[in-house]
Tab-separated table of C-alpha atoms in Angstrom:
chain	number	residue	atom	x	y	z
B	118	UNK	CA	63.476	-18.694	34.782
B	119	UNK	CA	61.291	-21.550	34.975
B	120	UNK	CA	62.130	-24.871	36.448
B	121	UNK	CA	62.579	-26.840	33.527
B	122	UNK	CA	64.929	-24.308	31.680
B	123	UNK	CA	66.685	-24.636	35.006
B	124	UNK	CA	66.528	-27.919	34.784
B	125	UNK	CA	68.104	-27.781	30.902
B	126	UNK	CA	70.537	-25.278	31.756
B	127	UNK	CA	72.670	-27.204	34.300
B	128	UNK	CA	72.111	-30.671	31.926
B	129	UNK	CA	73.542	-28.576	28.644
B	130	UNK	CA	76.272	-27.207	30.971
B	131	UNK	CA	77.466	-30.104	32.402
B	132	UNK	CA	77.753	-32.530	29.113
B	133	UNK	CA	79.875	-29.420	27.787
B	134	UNK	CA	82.330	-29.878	30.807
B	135	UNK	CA	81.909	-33.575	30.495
B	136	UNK	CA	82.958	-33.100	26.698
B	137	UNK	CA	86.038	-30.970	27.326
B	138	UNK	CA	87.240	-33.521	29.815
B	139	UNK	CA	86.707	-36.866	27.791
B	140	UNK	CA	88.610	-34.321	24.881
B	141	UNK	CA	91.386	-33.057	27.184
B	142	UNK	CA	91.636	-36.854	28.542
B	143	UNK	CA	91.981	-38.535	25.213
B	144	UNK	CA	94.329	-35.475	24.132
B	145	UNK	CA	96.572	-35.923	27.251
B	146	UNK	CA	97.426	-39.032	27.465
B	147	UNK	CA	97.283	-39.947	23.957
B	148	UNK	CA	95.374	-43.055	24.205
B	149	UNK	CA	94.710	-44.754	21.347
B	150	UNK	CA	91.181	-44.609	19.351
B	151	UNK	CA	90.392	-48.432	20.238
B	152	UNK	CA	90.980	-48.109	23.825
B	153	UNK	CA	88.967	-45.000	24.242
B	154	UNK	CA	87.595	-43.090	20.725
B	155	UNK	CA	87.481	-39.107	21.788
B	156	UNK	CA	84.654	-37.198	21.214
B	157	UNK	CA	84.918	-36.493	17.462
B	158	UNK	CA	85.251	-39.732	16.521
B	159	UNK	CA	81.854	-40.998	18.382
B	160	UNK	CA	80.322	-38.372	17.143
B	161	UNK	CA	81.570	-39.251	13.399
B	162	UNK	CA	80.450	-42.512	13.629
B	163	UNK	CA	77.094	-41.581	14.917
B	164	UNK	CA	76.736	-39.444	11.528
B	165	UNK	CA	77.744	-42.343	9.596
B	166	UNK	CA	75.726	-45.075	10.918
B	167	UNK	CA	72.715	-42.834	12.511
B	168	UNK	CA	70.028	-44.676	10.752
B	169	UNK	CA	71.350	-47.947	11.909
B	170	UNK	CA	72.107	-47.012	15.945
B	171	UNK	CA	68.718	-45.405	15.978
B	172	UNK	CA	66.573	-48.392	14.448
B	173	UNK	CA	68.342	-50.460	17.119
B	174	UNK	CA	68.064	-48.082	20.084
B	175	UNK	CA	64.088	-48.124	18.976
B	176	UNK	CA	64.266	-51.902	19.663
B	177	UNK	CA	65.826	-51.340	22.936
B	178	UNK	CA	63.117	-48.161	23.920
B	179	UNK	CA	60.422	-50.501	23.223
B	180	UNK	CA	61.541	-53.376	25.482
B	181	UNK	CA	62.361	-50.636	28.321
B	182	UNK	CA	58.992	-49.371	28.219
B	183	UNK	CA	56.979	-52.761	28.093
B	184	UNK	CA	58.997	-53.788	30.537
B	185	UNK	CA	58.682	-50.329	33.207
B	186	UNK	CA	54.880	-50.440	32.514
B	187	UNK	CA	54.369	-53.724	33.396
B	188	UNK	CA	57.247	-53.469	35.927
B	189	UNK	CA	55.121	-50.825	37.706
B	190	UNK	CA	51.796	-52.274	37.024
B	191	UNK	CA	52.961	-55.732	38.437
B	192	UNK	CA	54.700	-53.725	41.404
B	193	UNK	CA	51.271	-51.639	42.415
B	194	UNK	CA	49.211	-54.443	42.182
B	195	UNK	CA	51.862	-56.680	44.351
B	196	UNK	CA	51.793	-54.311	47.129
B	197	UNK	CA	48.036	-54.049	47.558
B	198	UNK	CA	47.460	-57.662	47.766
B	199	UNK	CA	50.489	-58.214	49.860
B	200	UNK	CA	48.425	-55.234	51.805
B	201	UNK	CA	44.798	-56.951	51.879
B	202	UNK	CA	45.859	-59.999	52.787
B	203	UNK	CA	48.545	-60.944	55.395
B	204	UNK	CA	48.890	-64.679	54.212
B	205	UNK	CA	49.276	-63.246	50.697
B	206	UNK	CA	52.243	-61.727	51.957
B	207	UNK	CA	53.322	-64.390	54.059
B	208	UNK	CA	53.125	-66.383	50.377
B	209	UNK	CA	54.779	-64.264	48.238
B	210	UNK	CA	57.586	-62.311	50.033
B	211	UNK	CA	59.697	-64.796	50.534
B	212	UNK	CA	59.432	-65.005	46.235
B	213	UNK	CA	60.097	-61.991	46.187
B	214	UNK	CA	63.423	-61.890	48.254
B	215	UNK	CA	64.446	-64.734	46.034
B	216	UNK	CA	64.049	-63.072	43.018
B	217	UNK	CA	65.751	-59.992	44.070
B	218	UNK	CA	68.613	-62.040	45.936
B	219	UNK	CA	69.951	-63.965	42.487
B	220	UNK	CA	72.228	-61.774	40.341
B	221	UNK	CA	70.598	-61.126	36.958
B	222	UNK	CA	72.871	-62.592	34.946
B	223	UNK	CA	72.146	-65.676	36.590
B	224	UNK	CA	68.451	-65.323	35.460
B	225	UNK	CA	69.043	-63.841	32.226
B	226	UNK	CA	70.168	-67.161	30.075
B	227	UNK	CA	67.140	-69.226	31.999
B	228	UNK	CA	65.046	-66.445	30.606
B	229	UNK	CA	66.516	-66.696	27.108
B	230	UNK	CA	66.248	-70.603	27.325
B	231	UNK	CA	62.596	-70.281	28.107
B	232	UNK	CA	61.308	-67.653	26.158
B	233	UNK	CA	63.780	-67.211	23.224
B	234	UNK	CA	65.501	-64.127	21.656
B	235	UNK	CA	62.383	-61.888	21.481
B	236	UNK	CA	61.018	-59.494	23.014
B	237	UNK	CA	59.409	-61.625	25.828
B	238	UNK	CA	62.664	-62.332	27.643
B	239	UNK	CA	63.820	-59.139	27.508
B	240	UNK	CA	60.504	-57.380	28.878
B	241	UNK	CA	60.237	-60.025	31.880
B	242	UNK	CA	64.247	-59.379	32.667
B	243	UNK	CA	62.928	-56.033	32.939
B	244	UNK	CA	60.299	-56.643	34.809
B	245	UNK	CA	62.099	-58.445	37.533
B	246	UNK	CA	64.805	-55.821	37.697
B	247	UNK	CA	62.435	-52.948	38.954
B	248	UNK	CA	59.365	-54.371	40.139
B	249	UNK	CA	60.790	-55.200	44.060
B	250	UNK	CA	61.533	-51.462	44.339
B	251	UNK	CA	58.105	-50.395	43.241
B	252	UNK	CA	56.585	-53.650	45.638
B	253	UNK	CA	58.715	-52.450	48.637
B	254	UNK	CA	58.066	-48.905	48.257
B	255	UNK	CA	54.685	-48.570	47.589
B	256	UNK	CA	53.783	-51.477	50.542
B	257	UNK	CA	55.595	-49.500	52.891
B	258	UNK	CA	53.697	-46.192	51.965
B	259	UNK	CA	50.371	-48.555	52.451
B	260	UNK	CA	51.628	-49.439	55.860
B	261	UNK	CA	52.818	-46.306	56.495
B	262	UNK	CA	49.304	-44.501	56.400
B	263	UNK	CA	48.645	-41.452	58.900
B	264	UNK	CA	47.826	-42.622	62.199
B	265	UNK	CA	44.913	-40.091	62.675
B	266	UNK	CA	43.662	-41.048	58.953
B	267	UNK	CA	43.821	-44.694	60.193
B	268	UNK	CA	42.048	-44.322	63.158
B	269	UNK	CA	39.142	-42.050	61.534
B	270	UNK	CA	38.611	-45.245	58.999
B	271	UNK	CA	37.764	-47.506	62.059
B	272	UNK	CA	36.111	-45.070	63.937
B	273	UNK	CA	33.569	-45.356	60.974
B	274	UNK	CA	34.069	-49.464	61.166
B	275	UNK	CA	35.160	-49.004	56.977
B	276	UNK	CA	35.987	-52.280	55.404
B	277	UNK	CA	39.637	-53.096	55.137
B	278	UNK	CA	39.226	-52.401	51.146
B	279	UNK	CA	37.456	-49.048	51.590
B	280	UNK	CA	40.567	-48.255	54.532
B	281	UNK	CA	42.679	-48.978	51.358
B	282	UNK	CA	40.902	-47.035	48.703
B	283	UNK	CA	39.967	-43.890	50.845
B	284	UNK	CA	43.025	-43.702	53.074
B	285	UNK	CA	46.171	-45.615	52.586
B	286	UNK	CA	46.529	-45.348	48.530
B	287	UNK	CA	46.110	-41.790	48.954
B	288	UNK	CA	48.698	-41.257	51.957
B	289	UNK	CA	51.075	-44.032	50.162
B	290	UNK	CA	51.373	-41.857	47.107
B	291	UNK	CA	54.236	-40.426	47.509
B	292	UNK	CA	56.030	-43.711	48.385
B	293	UNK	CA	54.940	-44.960	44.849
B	294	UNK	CA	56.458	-42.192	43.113
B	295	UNK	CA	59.534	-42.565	44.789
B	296	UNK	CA	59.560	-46.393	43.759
B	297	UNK	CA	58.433	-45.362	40.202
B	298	UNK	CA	60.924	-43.033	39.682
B	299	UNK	CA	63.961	-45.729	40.958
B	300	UNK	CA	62.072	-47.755	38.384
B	301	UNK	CA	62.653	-45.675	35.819
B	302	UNK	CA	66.343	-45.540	36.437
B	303	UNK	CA	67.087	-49.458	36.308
B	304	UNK	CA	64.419	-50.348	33.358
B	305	UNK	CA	67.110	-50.128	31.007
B	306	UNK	CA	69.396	-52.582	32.917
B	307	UNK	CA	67.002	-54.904	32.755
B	308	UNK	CA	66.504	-54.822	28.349
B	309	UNK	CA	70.378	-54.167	28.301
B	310	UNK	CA	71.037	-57.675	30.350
B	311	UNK	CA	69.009	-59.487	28.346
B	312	UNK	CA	70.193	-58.277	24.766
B	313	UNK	CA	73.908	-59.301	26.240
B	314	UNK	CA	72.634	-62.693	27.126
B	315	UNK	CA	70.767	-63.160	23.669
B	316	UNK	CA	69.214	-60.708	21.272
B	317	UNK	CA	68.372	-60.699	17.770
B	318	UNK	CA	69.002	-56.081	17.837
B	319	UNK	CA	69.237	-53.671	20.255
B	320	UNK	CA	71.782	-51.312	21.581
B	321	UNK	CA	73.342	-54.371	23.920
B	322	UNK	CA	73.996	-56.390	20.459
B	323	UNK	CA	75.491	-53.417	18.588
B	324	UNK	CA	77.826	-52.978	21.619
B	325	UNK	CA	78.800	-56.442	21.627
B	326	UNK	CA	79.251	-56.946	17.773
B	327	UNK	CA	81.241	-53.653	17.559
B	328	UNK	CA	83.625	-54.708	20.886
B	329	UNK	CA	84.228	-57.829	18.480
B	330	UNK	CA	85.302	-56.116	15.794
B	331	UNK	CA	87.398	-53.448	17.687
B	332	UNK	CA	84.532	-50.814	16.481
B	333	UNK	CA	85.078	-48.945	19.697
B	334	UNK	CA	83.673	-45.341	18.461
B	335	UNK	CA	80.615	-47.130	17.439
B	336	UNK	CA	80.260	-48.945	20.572
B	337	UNK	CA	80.897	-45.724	22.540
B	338	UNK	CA	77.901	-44.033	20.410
B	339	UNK	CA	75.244	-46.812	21.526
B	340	UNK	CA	76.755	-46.362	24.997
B	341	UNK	CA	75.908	-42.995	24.797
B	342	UNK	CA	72.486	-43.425	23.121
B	343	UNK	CA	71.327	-45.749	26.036
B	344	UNK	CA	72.378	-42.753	28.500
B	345	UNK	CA	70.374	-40.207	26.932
B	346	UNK	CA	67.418	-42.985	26.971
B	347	UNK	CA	67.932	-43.266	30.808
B	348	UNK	CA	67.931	-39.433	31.294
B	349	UNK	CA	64.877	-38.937	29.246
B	350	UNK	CA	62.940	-41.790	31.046
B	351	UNK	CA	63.949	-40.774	33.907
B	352	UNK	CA	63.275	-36.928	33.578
B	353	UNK	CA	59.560	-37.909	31.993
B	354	UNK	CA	58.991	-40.242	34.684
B	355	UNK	CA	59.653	-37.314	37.147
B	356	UNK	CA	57.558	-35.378	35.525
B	357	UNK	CA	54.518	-37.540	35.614
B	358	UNK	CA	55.111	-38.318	38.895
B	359	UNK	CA	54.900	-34.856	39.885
B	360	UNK	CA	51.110	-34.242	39.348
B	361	UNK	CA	50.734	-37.773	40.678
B	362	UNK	CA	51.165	-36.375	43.898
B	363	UNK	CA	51.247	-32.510	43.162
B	364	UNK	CA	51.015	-31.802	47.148
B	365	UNK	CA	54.453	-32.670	47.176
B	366	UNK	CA	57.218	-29.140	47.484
B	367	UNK	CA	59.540	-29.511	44.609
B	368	UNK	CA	63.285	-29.255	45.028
């Protein structure tokens, strides 16, 4: 059996136990549909309003991804300078702290203020959600760099950007995957902050219009949509990351 039916196999196996408990739960205890809807009933109002959870849950995909590839790109490209230049870092890392230090709901209604309901607040909340773990990870895989690989580039006096491009982006690799795939993980939390502050659609507005309305089996369903986006980001993002550094034994 190959890894990814593996893979599939324990996923379908699991939500089936997860679905029997929620079931049994909600059956036990008799708790009533607005408190927690069971199974059936999320999955009835997903038939009834599919068209309308999935237009929204496109809107939220969108700003995820905009915001993970620039997220990433910003991240990489962070970590090299910091890298090149040491008053670079000095500059910028105490930014970076900062940024990472304030809670995001603190950030998220500045964000709105300044850039409106769009899609540009959501993609930079995004962006500053997952960006430090990409930074930190990939720097430290830079800095990290084998010491016999290191000492090879100045035996042959290289410049400090051909030491980068020839030695320490290859060993710090697998440093960037790990930061990528954490990335991939929290990319959501970042669109989903910023639709609660102030969004015009998205899975975060359809959970707080139906929580308004006591629509709790809807609200469950986009609660459940934005999980299976995490798991397939995440699980693609693995992928990838994979044959980015294919040296790498699998679990």
């Amino acid at each position: 059996m190959t890894g990814f039916a593996s893979s599939s196999l324990r996923i379908a196996a699991g939500l089936i136990v997860f679905l029997c408990l929620w079931a049994g739960l909600v059956h036990a205890l008799e708790i009533p549909a607005f408190m927690l809807p069971g199974p059936y009933s999320v999955a009835v109002a997903f038939s009834e309003r599919a068209s309308f959870l999935l237009e929204h849950a496109a809107i939220t995909a969108y700003e995820t991804l905009l915001g993970f590839v620039f997220g990433v790109s910003a991240g990489t490209l962070l970590a090299i300078a910091m890298w090149l230049s040491p008053l670079t870092r000095r500059a910028l890392l105490p930014v970076v702290l900062v940024t990472q230090a304030l809670p995001v709901f603190a950030i998220a209604p500045i964000l709105v203020l300044w850039l409106g309901f769009g899609l540009a607040s959501k993609i930079v909340m995004a962006v500053l959600v997952i960006f430090f773990a990409v930074t930190s990870s990939f720097y430290d895989g830079l800095r990290r760099a084998d010491a016999g690989l290191v000492d090879l580039a100045r035996l042959y006096r290289l410049s400090r950007f051909k030491e980068l491009i020839y030695f320490r982006i290859p060993s710090g690799l697998p440093a960037l995957a790990s930061g990528i795939r954490i990335a991939a993980v929290f990319a959501p939390i970042g669109a989903i902050v910023g639709e609660w502050v102030g969004a015009k659609g998205g899975l975060a507005f359809i959970m707080l219009q139906s929580n308004a309305r006591m629509q709790t089996d809807v609200m469950f369903a986009a609660l459940i949509l934005l999980a299976l986006m995490v798991l397939t980001l995440r699980f693609t993002v693995d992928r990838l990351t994979r044959s980015l550094v294919p040296w790498q034994p699998e679990d």
